[in-house]
XYZ file of C-alpha atoms in Angstrom:
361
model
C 14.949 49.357 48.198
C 18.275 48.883 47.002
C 20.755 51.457 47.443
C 23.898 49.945 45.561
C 23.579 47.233 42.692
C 25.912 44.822 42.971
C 28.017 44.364 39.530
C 27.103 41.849 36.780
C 28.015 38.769 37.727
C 30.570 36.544 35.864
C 30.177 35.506 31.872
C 29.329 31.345 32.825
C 26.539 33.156 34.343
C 25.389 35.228 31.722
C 26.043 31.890 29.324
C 23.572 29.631 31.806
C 21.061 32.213 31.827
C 21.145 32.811 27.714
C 20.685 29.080 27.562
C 17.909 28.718 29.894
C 16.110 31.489 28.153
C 16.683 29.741 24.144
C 15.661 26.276 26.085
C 12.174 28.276 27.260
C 11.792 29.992 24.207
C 11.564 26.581 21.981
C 7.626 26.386 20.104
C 6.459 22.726 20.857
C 4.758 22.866 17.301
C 7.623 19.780 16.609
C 8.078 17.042 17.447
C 11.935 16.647 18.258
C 11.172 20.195 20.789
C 11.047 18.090 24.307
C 14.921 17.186 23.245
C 16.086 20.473 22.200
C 14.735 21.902 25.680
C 15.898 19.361 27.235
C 19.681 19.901 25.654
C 19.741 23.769 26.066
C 18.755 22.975 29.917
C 21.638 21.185 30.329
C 23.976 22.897 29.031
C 22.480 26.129 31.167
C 23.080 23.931 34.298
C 26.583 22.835 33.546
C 27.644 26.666 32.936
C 25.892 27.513 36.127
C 27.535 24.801 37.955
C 30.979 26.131 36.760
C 30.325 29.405 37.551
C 28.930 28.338 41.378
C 32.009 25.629 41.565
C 34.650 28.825 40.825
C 33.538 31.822 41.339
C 30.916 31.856 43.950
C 32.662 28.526 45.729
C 29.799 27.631 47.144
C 28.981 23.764 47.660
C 25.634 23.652 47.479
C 25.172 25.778 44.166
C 27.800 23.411 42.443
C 26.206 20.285 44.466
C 22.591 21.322 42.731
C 23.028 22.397 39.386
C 25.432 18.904 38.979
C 22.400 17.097 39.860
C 20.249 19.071 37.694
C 22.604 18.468 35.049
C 22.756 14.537 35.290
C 19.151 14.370 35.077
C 19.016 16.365 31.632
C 21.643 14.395 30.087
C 19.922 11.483 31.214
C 16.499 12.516 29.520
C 18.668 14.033 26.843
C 20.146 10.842 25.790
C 17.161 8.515 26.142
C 15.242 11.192 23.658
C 17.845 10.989 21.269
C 17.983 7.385 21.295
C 13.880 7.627 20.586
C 14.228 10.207 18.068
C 17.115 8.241 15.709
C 16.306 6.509 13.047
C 15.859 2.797 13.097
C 19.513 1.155 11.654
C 18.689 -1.266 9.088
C 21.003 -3.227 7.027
C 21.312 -2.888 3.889
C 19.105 -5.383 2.489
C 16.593 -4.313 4.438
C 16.987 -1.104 3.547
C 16.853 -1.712 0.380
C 13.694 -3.874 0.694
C 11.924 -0.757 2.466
C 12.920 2.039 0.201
C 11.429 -0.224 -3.061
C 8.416 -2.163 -1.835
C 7.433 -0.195 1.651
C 8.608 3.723 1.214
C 6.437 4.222 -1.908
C 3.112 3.104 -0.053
C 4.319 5.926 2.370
C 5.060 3.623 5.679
C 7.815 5.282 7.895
C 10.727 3.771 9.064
C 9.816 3.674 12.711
C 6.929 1.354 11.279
C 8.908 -0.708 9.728
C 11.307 -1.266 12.241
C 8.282 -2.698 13.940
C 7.388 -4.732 10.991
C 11.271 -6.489 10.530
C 11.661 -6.536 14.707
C 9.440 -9.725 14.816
C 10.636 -11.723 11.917
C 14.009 -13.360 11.135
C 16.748 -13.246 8.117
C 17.547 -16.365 7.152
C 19.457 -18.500 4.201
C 19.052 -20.913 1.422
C 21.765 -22.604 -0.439
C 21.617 -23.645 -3.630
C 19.461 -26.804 -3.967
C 17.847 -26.240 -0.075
C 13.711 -26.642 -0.208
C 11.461 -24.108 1.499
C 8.245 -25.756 1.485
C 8.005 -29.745 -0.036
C 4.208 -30.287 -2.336
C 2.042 -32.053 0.371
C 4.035 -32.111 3.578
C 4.511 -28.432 4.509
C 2.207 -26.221 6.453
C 1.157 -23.570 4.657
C -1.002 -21.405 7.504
C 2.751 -20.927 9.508
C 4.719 -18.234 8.368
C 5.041 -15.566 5.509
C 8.580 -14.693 3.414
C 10.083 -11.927 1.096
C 13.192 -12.978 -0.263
C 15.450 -10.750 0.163
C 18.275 -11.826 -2.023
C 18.414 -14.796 -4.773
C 16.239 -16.922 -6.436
C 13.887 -19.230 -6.179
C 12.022 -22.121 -8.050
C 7.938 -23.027 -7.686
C 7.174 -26.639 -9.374
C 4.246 -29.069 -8.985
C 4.484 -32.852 -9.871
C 8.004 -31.382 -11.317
C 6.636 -29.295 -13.562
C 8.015 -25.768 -13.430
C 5.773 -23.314 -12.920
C 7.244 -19.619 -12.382
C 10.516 -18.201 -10.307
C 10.411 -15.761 -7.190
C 13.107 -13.403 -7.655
C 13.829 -10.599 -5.287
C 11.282 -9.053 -3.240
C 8.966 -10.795 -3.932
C 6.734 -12.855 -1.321
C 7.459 -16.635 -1.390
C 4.054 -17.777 -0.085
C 1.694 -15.115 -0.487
C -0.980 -17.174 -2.126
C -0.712 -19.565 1.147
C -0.559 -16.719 3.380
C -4.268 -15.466 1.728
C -5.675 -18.809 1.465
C -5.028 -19.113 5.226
C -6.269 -16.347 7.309
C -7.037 -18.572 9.692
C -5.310 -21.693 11.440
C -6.032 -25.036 9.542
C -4.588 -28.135 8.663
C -3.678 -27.213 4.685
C -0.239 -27.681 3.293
C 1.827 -26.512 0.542
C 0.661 -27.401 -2.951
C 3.805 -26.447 -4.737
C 7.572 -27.125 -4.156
C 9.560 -24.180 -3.970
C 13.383 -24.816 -4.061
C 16.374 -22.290 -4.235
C 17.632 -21.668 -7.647
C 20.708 -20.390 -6.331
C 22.175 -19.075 -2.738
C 19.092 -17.430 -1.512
C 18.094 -14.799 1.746
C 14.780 -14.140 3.257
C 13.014 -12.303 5.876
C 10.415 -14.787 7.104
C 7.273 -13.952 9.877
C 5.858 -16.299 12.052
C 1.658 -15.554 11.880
C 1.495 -15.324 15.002
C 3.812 -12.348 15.816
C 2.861 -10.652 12.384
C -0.516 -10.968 13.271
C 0.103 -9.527 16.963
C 2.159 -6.624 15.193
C -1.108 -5.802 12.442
C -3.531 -5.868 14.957
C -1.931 -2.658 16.903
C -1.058 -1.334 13.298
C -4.189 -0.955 11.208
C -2.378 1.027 8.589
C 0.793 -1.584 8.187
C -2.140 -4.442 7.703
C -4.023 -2.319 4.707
C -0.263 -1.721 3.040
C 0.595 -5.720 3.961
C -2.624 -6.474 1.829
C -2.149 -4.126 -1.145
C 1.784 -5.426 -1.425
C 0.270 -9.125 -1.268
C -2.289 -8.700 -3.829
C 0.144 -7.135 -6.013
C 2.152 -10.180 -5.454
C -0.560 -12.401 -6.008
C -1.849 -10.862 -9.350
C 2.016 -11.151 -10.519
C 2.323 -14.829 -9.784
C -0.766 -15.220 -11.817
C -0.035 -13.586 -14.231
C 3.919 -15.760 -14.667
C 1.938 -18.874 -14.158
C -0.896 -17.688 -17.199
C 2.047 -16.821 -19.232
C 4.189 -19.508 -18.853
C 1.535 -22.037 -19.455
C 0.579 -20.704 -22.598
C 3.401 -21.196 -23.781
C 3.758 -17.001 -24.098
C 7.552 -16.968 -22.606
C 8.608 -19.142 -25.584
C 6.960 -17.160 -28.305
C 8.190 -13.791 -26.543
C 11.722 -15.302 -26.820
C 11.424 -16.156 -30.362
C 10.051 -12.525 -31.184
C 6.960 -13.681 -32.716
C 4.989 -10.310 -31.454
C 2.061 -11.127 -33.230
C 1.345 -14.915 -32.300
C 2.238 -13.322 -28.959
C -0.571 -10.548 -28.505
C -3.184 -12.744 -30.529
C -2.374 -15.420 -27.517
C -2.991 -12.795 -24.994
C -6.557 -13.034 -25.665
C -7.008 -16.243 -23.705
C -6.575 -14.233 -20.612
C -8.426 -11.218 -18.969
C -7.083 -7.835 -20.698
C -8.688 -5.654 -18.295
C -6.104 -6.922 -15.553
C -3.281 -4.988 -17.367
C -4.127 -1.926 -15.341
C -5.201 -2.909 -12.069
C -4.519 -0.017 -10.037
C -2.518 -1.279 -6.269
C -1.886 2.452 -4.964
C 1.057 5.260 -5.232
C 3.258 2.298 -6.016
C 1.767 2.196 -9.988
C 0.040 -0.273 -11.643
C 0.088 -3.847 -12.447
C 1.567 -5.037 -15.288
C 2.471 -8.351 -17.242
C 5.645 -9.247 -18.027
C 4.549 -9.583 -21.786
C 3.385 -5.873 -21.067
C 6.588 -4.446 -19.944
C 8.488 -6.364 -22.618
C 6.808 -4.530 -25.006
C 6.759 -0.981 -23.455
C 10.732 -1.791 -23.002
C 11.214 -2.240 -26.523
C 8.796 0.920 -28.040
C 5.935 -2.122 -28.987
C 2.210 -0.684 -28.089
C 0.832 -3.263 -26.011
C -2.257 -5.224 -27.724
C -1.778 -3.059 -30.833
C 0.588 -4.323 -33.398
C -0.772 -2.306 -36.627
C 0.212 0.596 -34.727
C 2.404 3.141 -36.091
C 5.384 3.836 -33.749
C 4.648 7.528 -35.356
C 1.455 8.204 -33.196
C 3.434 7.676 -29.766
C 4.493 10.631 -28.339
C 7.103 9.099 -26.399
C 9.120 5.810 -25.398
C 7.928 5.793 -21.961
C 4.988 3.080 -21.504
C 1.761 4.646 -21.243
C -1.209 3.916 -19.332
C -2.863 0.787 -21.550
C -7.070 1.305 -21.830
C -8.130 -1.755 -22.949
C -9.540 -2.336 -26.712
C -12.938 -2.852 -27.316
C -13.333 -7.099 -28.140
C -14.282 -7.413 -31.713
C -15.250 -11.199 -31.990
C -18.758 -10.763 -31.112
C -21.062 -12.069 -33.581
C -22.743 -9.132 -35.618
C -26.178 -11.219 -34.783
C -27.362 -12.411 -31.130
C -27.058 -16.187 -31.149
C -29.853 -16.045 -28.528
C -32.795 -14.343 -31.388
C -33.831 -16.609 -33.507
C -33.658 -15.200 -37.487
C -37.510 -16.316 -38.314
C -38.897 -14.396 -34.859
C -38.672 -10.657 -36.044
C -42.095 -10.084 -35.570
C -41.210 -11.440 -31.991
C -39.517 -8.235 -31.054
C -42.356 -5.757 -31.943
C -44.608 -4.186 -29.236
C -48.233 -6.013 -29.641
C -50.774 -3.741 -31.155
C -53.446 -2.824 -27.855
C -57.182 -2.760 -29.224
C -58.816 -0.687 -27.020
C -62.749 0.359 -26.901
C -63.390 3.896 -27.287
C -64.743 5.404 -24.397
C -68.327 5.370 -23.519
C -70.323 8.267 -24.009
C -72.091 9.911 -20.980
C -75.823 9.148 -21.083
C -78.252 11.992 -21.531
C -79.502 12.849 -18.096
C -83.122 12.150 -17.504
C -84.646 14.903 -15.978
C -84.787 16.908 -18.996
C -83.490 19.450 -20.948
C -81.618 22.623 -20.786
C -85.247 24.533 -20.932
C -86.672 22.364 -18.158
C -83.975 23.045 -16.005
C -85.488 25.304 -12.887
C -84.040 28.687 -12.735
C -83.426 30.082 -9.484
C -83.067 33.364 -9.925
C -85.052 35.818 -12.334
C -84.380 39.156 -13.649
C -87.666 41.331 -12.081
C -90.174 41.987 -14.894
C -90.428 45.737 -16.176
């Protein structure tokens, strides 16, 4: 129907169209593709709203595609803002890439996570919690930066150092809200910061996250299992003897706890390990082992422990008595032979009646 084409039209046009056409062309297999097609739209709109503003000069082209334009830019910036990483500082950062990132929880989780708690600071000398007077079903802490001191009746029991939770045997003992307080006094060693939760928003937070609640609990028992084991250790008395590098009064003490706890396995993170444990693997010791031969290990790097086989067991049960041998045998069963079938009493095999006969010749 047409007789004469009118010529190609300017380049801004060509430019809006080639935009329009990448912006429809996106896959939406991504997730960042609503942005880039939003983007690529707006920039096709601007061009077009050039080309209508100079060329064409027509008001209600230019008057359009500027509206069109402000609403991409607007969707355009909102995605982006979405899409961006969370900003952390740095000790939070720090605090995600070495106790969170390994248990694979993104960052947009734990931006969640940090949003409801608070950063806050301990001088040297300042108590957390006082033995007896604290409530212990309020909050939960990771220090972020310091150290701090755990005593009861002023006896020293074990430091927190850095991230590391500060009352995550509370925090366990308390799932619910009750009237228990601190048993311990925990006091800052030296100028201390912490990221503390109240339960109440934490617990708001896990119950929409399932997945941060099952890390939450893996990173606590960890924590648990290492305060244990300090405590354990610095009872009996096995921080001394490491320090005065009696090794073998050191692994022959070991036996008064569980050995089988030196390779609890917590997830991706690794495994569990004493300190006594990775004082030894530090300085090419085996573990449990000191007759060892540093010839048989194949290389410095500690290697997973299985635990050895417990050889004070009495050779002889302390629960058989030595004069009851015969105790253990199997009783001899008398039994009666079987009876024997009774003759039956209508006669013999030649009485018996025959049914059948062969016909006589």
């Amino acid at each position: 129907m047409c007789k004469e084409w009118t010529p190609a039209q300017h380049s801004l046009f060509q430019t809006a169209n080639f935009f329009f056409a990448a912006a429809f062309l996106v896959p939406g297999s991504f997730k960042q593709s609503v942005l880039l097609v939003r983007a690529l739209l707006s920039f096709g709109y601007f061009f077009l709203a050039i080309w209508g503003g100079i060329e064409v000069c027509a008001p209600d082209i230019l008057l359009w595609n500027l509206i069109i334009v402000i609403l991409n830019c607007t969707h355009t910036a909102l995605l982006t803002w979405r899409f961006l990483p969370p900003t952390l500082t740095l000790e939070l950062t720090e605090l995600y890439i070495k106790v969170f990132k390994p248990l694979r929880v993104s960052k947009k989780h734990f931006k969640e996570l940090v949003r409801e708690a608070k950063v806050q600071t301990l001088e040297c000398g300042d108590i957390y919690a006082v033995e007896d007077v604290s409530p212990a079903d309020e909050r939960l802490s990771i220090l972020l930066k310091g150290r701090l001191r755990v005593t009861c009746d002023d006896t020293h029991l074990h430091f927190i150092n850095q991230h590391q939770f500060v009352d995550s045997p509370e925090w366990e003992a308390n799932h619910e809200q009750s009237d228990d307080v601190f048993q311990v006094t925990i006091t800052a060693e030296e100028d201390s910061t912490y990221i503390c939760w109240p339960r109440m928003k934490l617990e708001r937070v896990l119950r929409h996250r399932p997945m941060l609640k099952t890390v939450l609990d893996a990173v606590i028992g960890k924590d648990i299992t290492q305060k244990l084991y300090a405590l354990n250790e610095h009872l009996s008395g096995l921080t001394d003897e490491r320090n005065r590098g009696k090794r073998d009064a050191l692994w022959a003490k070991t036996n008064s706890r569980s050995m089988s706890m030196d390779a609890v396995n917590t997830g991706t993170s690794g495994l569990v390990r004493s300190q006594a444990y990775k004082l030894a693997s530090f300085k090419n010791v085996p573990p449990f082992s000191p007759n060892c031969s540093m010839g048989k290990l194949q290389s410095h790097k500690p290697q997973h422990w299985v635990p050895v086989v417990a050889t004070q067991f009495p050779k002889k049960s302390p629960f058989i008595q030595q004069n009851s041998t015969n105790s253990l045998r199997i009783p001899e069963i008398h039994s009666t032979p079987p009876p024997q079938r009774s003759k039956s009493l209508k006669g013999s095999k030649k009485d018996r009646e025959v049914k059948f006969k062969a016909p006589l010749k």
